[in-house]
Amino acid sequence: MSEDWSPDAPADEADVLIALRFADRAARKAVAEELAGTELHTGQELVLAKLLHHGSLPVARLAKVLDVEVPTATRTTQRMEAAGLVRRVKSATDARQVGIELTDRGVALAHTVQEVYDRAGRRALANLSPEDRRVIRNLLWSITSTVEDLTQL
């Protein structure tokens, strides 16, 4: 971060996006440091979190909620299946559909991931009040929604 950064300085659109990119890098670094004691690679924690939240998902749907390409989601889930974190399950209603779901070991690790994000979040947001955290969360979701709407045009 620049030494002459001032919270009162005007911020144009480029300044905001640059700050977002640096915040994203810092957040990823904080999470990666917390994940160092686990068997997970960066990115796999998001798969665990999404599956814990959504339950069983077909790979294509998982790729969509993770905002990655299907081959990327396929490779990631194959590695995680080999590690015993997820399993493939056939749909009860459509034999052609195969879902990915957490194993018991995956569920336990997903809860560990939640703790990792809690610790990393406490470190990263230590200087923000609860109201500041609420505002920034809402602003970030608003930016995400706007960008996603623009990419779907």
mmCIF file of C-alpha atoms in Angstrom, residues 3 8 25 29 33 38 42 48-50 53 56 60 64 68 72 81 107 117 141 143 149:
data_model
loop_
_atom_site.group_PDB
_atom_site.id
_atom_site.type_symbol
_atom_site.label_atom_id
_atom_site.label_comp_id
_atom_site.label_asym_id
_atom_site.label_seq_id
_atom_site.Cartn_x
_atom_site.Cartn_y
_atom_site.Cartn_z
ATOM 1 C CA GLU A 3 2.695 5.398 2.143
ATOM 2 C CA ASP A 8 -9.928 11.455 2.666
ATOM 3 C CA ARG A 25 -4.649 -10.323 -2.744
ATOM 4 C CA LYS A 29 -2.760 -14.376 1.423
ATOM 5 C CA GLU A 33 -1.506 -18.622 5.630
ATOM 6 C CA THR A 38 -4.435 -28.222 6.510
ATOM 7 C CA THR A 42 -6.067 -22.712 -2.146
ATOM 8 C CA LEU A 48 -15.909 -27.403 0.570
ATOM 9 C CA ALA A 49 -17.759 -24.248 1.618
ATOM 10 C CA LYS A 50 -20.116 -24.335 -1.376
ATOM 11 C CA HIS A 53 -23.939 -24.808 1.910
ATOM 12 C CA SER A 56 -24.817 -32.284 -3.576
ATOM 13 C CA ALA A 60 -21.395 -28.062 -14.029
ATOM 14 C CA LYS A 64 -21.067 -22.066 -12.011
ATOM 15 C CA VAL A 68 -14.749 -21.427 -12.846
ATOM 16 C CA THR A 72 -11.290 -26.783 -13.683
ATOM 17 C CA GLU A 81 -12.227 -37.284 -4.358
ATOM 18 C CA VAL A 107 -17.729 -32.020 6.181
ATOM 19 C CA TYR A 117 -12.034 -17.804 7.396
ATOM 20 C CA TRP A 141 -21.830 -7.670 -2.993
ATOM 21 C CA ILE A 143 -20.133 -4.406 -7.015
ATOM 22 C CA ASP A 149 -25.057 -8.299 -14.616
#
